[in-house]
PDB file of C-alpha atoms and ligand atoms in Angstrom:
ATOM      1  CA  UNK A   1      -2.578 -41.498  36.496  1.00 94.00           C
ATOM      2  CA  UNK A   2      -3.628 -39.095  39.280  1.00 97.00           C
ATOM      3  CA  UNK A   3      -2.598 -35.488  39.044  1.00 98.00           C
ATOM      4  CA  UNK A   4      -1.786 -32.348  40.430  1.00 98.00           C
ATOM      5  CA  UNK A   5      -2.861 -29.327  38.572  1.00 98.00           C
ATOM      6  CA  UNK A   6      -0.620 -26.282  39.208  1.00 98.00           C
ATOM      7  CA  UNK A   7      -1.764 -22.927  37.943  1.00 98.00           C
ATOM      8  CA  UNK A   8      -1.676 -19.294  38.414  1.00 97.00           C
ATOM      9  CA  UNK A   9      -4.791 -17.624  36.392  1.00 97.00           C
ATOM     10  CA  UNK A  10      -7.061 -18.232  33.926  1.00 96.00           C
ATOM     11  CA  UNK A  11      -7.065 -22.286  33.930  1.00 98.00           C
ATOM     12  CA  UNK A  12      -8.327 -22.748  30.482  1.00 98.00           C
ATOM     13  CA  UNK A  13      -5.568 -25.528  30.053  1.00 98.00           C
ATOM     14  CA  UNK A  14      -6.878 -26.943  33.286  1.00 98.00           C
ATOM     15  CA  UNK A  15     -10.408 -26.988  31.872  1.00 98.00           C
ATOM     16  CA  UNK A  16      -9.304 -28.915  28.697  1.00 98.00           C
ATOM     17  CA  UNK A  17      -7.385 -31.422  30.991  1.00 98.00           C
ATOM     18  CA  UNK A  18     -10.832 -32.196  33.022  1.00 98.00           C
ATOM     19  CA  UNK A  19     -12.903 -32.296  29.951  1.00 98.00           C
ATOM     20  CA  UNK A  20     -10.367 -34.564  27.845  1.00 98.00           C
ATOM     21  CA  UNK A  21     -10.733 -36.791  31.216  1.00 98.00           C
ATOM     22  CA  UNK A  22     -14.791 -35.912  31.270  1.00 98.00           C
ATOM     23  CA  UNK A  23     -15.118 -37.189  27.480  1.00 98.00           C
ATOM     24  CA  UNK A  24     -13.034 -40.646  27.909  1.00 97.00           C
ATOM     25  CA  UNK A  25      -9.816 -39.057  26.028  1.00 97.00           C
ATOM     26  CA  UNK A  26      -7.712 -38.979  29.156  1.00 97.00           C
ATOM     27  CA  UNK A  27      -7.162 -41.904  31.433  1.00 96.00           C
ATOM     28  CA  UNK A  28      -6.565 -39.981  34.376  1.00 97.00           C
ATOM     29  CA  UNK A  29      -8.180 -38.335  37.698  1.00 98.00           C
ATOM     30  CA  UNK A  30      -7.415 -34.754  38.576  1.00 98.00           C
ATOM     31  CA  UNK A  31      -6.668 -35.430  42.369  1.00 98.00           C
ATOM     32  CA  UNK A  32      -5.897 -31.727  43.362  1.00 98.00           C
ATOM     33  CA  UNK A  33      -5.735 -28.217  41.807  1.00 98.00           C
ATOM     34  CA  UNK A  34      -3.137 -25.845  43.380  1.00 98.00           C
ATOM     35  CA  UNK A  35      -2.002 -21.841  42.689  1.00 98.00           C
ATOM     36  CA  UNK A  36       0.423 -20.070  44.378  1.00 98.00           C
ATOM     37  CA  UNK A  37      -2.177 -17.619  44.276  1.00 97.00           C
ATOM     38  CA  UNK A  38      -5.510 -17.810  46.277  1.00 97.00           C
ATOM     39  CA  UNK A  39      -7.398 -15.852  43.520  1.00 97.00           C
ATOM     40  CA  UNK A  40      -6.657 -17.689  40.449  1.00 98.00           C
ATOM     41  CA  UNK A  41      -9.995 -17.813  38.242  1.00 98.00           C
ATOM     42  CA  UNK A  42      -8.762 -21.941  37.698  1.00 98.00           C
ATOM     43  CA  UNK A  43      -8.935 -22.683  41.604  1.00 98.00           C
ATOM     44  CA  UNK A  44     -12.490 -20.850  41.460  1.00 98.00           C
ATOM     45  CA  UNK A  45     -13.060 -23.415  38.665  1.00 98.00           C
ATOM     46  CA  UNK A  46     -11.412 -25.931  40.624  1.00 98.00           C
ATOM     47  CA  UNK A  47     -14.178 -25.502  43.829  1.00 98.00           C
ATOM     48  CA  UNK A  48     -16.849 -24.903  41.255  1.00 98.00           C
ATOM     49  CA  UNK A  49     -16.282 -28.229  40.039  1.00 98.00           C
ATOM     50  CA  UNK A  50     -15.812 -30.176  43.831  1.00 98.00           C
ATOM     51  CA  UNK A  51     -12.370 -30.807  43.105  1.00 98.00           C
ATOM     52  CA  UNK A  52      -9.956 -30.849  46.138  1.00 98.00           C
ATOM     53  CA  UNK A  53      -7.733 -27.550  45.633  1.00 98.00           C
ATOM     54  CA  UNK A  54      -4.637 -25.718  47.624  1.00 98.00           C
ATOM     55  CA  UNK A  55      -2.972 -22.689  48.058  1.00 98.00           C
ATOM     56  CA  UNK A  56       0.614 -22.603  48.205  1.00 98.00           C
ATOM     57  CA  UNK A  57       2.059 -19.856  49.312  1.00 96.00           C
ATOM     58  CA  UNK A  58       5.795 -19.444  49.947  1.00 94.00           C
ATOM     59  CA  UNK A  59       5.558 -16.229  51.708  1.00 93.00           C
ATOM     60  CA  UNK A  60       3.726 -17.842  54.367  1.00 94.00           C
ATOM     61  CA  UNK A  61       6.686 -20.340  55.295  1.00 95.00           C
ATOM     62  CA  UNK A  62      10.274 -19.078  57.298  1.00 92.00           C
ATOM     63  CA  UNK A  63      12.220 -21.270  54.799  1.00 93.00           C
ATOM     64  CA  UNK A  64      12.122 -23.341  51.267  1.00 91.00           C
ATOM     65  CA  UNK A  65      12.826 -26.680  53.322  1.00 92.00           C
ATOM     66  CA  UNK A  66       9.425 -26.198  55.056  1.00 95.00           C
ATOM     67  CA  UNK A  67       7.480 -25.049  51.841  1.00 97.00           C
ATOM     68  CA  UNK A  68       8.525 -27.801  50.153  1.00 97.00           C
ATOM     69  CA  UNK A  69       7.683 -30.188  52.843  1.00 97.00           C
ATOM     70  CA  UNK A  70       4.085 -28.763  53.092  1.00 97.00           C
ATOM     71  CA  UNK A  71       3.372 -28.927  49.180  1.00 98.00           C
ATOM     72  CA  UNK A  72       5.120 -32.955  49.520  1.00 98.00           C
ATOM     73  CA  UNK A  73       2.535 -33.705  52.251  1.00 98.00           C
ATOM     74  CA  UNK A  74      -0.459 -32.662  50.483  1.00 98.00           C
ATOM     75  CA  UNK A  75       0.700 -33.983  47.127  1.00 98.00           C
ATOM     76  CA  UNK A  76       1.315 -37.424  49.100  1.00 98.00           C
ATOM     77  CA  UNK A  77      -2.520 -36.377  51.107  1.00 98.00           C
ATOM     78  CA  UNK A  78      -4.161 -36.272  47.269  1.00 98.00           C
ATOM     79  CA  UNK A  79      -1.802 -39.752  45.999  1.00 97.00           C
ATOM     80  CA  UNK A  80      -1.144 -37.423  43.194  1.00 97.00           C
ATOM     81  CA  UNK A  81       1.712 -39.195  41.059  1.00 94.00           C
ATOM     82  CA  UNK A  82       1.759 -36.611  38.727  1.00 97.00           C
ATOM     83  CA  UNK A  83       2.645 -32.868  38.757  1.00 98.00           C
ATOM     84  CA  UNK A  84       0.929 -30.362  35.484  1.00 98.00           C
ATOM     85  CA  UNK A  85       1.662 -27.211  35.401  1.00 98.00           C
ATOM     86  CA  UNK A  86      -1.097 -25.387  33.362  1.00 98.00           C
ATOM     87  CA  UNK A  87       0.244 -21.828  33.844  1.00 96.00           C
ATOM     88  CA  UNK A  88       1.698 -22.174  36.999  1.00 96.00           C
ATOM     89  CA  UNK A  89       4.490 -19.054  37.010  1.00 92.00           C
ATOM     90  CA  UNK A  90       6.834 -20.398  39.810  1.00 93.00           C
ATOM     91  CA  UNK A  91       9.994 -22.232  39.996  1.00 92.00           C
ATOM     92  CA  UNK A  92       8.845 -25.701  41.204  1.00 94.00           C
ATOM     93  CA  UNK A  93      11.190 -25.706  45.132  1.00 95.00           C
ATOM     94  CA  UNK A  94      14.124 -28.249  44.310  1.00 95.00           C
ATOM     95  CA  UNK A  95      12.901 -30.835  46.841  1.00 96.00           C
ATOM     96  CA  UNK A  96       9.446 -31.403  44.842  1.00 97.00           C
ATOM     97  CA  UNK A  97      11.607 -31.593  41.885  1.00 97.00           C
ATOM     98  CA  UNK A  98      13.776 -34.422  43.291  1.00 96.00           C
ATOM     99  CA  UNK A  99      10.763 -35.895  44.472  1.00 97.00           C
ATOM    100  CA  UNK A 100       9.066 -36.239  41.092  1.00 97.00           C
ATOM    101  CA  UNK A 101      12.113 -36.457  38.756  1.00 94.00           C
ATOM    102  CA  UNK A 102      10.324 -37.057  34.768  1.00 94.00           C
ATOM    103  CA  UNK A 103       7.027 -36.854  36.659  1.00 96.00           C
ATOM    104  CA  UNK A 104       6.331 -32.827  36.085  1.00 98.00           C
ATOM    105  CA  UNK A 105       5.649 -31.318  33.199  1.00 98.00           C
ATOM    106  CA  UNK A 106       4.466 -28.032  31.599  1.00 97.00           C
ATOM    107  CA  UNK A 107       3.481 -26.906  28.647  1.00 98.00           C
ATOM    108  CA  UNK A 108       4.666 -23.697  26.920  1.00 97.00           C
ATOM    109  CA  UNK A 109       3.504 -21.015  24.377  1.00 98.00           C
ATOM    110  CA  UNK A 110       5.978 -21.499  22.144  1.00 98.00           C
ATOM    111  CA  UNK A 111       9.052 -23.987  20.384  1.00 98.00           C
ATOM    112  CA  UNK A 112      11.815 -24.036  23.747  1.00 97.00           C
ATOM    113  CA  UNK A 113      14.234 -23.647  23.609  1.00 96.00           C
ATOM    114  CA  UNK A 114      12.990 -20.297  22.233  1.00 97.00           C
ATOM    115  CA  UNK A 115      11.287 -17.858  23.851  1.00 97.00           C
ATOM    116  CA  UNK A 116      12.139 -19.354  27.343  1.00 95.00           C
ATOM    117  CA  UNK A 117      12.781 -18.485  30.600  1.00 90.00           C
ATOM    118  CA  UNK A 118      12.325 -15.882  33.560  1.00 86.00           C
ATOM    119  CA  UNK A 119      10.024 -13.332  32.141  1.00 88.00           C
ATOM    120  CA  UNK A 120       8.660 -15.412  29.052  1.00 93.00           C
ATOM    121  CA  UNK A 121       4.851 -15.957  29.817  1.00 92.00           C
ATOM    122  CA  UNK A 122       1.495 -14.680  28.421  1.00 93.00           C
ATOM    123  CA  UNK A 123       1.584 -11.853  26.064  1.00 96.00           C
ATOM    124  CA  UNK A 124       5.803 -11.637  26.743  1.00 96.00           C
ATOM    125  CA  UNK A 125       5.836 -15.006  24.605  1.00 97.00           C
ATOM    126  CA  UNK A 126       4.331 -14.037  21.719  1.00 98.00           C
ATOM    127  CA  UNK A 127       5.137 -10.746  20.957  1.00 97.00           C
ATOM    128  CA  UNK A 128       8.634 -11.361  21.006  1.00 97.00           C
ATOM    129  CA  UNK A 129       7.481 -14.290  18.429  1.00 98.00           C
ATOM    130  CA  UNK A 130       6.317 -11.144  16.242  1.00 98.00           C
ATOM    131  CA  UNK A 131       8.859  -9.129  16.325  1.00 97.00           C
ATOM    132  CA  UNK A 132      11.877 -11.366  15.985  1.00 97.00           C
ATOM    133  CA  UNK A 133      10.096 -11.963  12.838  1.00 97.00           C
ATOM    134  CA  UNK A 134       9.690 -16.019  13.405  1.00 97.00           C
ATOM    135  CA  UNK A 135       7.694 -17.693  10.720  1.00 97.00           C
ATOM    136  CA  UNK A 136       6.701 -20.094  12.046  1.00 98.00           C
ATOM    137  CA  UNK A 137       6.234 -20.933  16.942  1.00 98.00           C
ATOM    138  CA  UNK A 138       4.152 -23.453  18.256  1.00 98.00           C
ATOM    139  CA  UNK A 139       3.457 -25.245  21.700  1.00 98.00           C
ATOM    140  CA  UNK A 140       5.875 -27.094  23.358  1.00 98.00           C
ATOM    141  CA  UNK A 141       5.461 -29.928  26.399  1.00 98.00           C
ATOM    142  CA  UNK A 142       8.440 -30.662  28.468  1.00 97.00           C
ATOM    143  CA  UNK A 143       9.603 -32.288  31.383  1.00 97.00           C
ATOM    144  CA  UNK A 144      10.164 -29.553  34.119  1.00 96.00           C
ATOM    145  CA  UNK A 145      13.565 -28.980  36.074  1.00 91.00           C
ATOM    146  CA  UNK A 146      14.594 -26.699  38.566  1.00 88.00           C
ATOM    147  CA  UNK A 147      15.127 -23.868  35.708  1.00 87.00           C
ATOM    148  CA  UNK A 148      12.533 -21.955  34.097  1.00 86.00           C
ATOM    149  CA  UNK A 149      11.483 -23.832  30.713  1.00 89.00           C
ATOM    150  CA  UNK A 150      14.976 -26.196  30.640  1.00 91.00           C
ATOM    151  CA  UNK A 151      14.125 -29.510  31.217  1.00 94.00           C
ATOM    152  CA  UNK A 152      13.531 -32.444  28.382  1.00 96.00           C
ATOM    153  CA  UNK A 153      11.278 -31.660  25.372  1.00 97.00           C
ATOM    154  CA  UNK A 154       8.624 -34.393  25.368  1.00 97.00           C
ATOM    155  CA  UNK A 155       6.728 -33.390  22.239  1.00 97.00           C
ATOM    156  CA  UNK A 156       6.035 -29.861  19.918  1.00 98.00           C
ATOM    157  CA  UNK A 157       3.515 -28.967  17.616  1.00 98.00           C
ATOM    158  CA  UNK A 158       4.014 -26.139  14.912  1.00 98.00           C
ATOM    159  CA  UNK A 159       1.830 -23.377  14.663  1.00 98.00           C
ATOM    160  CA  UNK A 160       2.213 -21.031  11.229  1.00 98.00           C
ATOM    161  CA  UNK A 161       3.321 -17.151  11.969  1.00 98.00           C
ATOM    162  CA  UNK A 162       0.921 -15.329   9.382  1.00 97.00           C
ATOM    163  CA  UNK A 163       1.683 -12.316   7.860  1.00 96.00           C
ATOM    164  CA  UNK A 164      -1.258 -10.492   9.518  1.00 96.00           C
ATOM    165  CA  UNK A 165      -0.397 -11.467  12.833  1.00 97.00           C
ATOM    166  CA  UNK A 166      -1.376  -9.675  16.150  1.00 97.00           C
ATOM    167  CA  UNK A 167       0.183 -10.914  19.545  1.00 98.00           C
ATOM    168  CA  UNK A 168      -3.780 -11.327  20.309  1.00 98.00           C
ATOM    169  CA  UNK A 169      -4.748 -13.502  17.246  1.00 98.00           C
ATOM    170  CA  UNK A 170      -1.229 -15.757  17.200  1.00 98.00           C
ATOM    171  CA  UNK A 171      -1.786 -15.926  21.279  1.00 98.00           C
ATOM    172  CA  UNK A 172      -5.697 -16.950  20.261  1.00 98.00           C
ATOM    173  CA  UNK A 173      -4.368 -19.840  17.762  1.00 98.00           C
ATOM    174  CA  UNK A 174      -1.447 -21.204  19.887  1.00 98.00           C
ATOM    175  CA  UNK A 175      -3.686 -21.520  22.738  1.00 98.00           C
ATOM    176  CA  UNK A 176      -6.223 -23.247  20.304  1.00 98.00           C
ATOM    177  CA  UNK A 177      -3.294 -25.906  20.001  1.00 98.00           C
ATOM    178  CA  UNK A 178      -2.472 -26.101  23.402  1.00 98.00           C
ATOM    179  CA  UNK A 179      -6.159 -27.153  24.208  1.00 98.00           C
ATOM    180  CA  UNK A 180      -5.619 -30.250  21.845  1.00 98.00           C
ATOM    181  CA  UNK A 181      -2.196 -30.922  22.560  1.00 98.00           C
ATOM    182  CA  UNK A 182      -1.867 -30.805  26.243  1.00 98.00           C
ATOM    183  CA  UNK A 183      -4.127 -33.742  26.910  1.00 98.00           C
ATOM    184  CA  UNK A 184      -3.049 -35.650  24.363  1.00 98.00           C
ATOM    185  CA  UNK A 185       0.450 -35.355  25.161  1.00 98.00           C
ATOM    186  CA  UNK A 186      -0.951 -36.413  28.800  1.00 98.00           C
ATOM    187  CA  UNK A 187      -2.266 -39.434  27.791  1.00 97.00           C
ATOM    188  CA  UNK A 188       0.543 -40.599  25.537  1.00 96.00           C
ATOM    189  CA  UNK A 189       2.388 -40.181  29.577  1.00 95.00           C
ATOM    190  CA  UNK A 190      -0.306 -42.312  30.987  1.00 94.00           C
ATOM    191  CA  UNK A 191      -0.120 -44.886  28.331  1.00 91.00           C
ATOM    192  CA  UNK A 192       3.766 -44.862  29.325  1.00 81.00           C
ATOM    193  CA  UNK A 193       4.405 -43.965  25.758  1.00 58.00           C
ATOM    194  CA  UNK A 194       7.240 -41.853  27.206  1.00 58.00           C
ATOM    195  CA  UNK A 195       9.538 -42.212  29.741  1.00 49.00           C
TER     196      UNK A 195
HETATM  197  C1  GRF B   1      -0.656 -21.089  28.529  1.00 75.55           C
HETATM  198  O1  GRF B   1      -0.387 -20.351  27.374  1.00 75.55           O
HETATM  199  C2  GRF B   1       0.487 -22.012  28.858  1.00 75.55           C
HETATM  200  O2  GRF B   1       1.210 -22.441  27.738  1.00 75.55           O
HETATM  201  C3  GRF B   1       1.394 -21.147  29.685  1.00 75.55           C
HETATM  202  O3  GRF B   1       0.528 -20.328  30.431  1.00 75.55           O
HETATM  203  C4  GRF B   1      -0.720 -20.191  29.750  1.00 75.55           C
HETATM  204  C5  GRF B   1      -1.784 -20.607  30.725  1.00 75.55           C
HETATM  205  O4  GRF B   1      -3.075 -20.341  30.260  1.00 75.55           O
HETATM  206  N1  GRF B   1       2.317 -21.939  30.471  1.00 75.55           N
HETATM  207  P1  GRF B   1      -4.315 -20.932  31.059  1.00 75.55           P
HETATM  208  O5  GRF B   1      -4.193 -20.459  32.500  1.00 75.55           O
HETATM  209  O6  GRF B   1      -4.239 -22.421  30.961  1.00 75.55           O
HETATM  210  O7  GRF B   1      -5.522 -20.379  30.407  1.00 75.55           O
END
């Protein structure tokens, strides 16, 4: 399975990915790592670790049609068959979508369909967790459509809400999870285990 990693920031679910591959748990070969945003600590990790990476940029195109084309060509450049989003905080453009129907997915910070959609990332996620007064979220991996956090559920684990909860300690333990559960997930793809 070659992949794409998309992602925005911090890239600590990219990092799991290539050590899950590093350590023999993954059958797969990261074949490019791409932000929207030329700064992203996980594209610094990206060149630190001589993996091919790319910027994509919409602002920097007159139309969708063309930005879509641009991120198809260099997906097609890399042979990537498979899109992962690790963070990535953009609407994938329709085209790609089309392109790679069941073949992008993303994992999320919480049990979708709760605490979805526009506006529901990072910190957002899980204090809304708190204060809705949720015992228990979790992580959840999903197919990825051309709405925020909508498309098919592929798998969910549980993560307790304790009673001494901060946003920073429940963020700390679900991202514990997603560390784990991300790769697996990933492999259970590459083993065709799911459609
Ligand atoms: C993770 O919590 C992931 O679920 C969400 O964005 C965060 C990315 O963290 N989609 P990182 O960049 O992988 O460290």
């Amino acid at each position: 399975m070659n992949i794409a990693i998309f992602l925005s920031g911090r890239g600590s679910n990219f990092v799991s990915i290539a050590e899950a591959i590093k350590k023999g748990e993954l059958d797969a070969k990261i074949v490019l790592v791409a932000s929207n945003r030329p700064d992203a600590n996980g594209l610094k990790t990206a060149r630190a670790m001589g993996l091919p990476t790319a910027v994509f940029n919409r602002s920097e195109f007159d139309d969708g049609g063309s930005f879509a084309d641009f991120m198809l060509e260099k997906l097609e450049e890399h042979n990537a068959d498979y899109i992962v989003l690790a963070g990535y905080l953009r609407l994938m453009p329709p085209r790609v979508v089309r392109a790679y129907r069941n073949k992008i997915v993303n994992i999320h910070p919480a049990l979708l369909p709760k605490f979805g959609g526009k506006g529901m990332y990072g910190m957002n996620v899980h204090r809304s967790v708190l204060e809705s007064g949720e015992k228990e979220t979790g992580v959840t991996v999903h197919y990825v459509n051309e709405k925020y956090d909508q498309g098919e559920i592929i798998a969910q684990e549980r993560v307790v809400v304790k009673p001494d909860d901060t946003v920073e300690k429940l963020a700390r333990r679900v991202l514990e999870v997603e560390h784990r559960f991300y790769p697996e997930i990933l492999q259970k793809i590459s083993q065709e285990s799911y459609k």
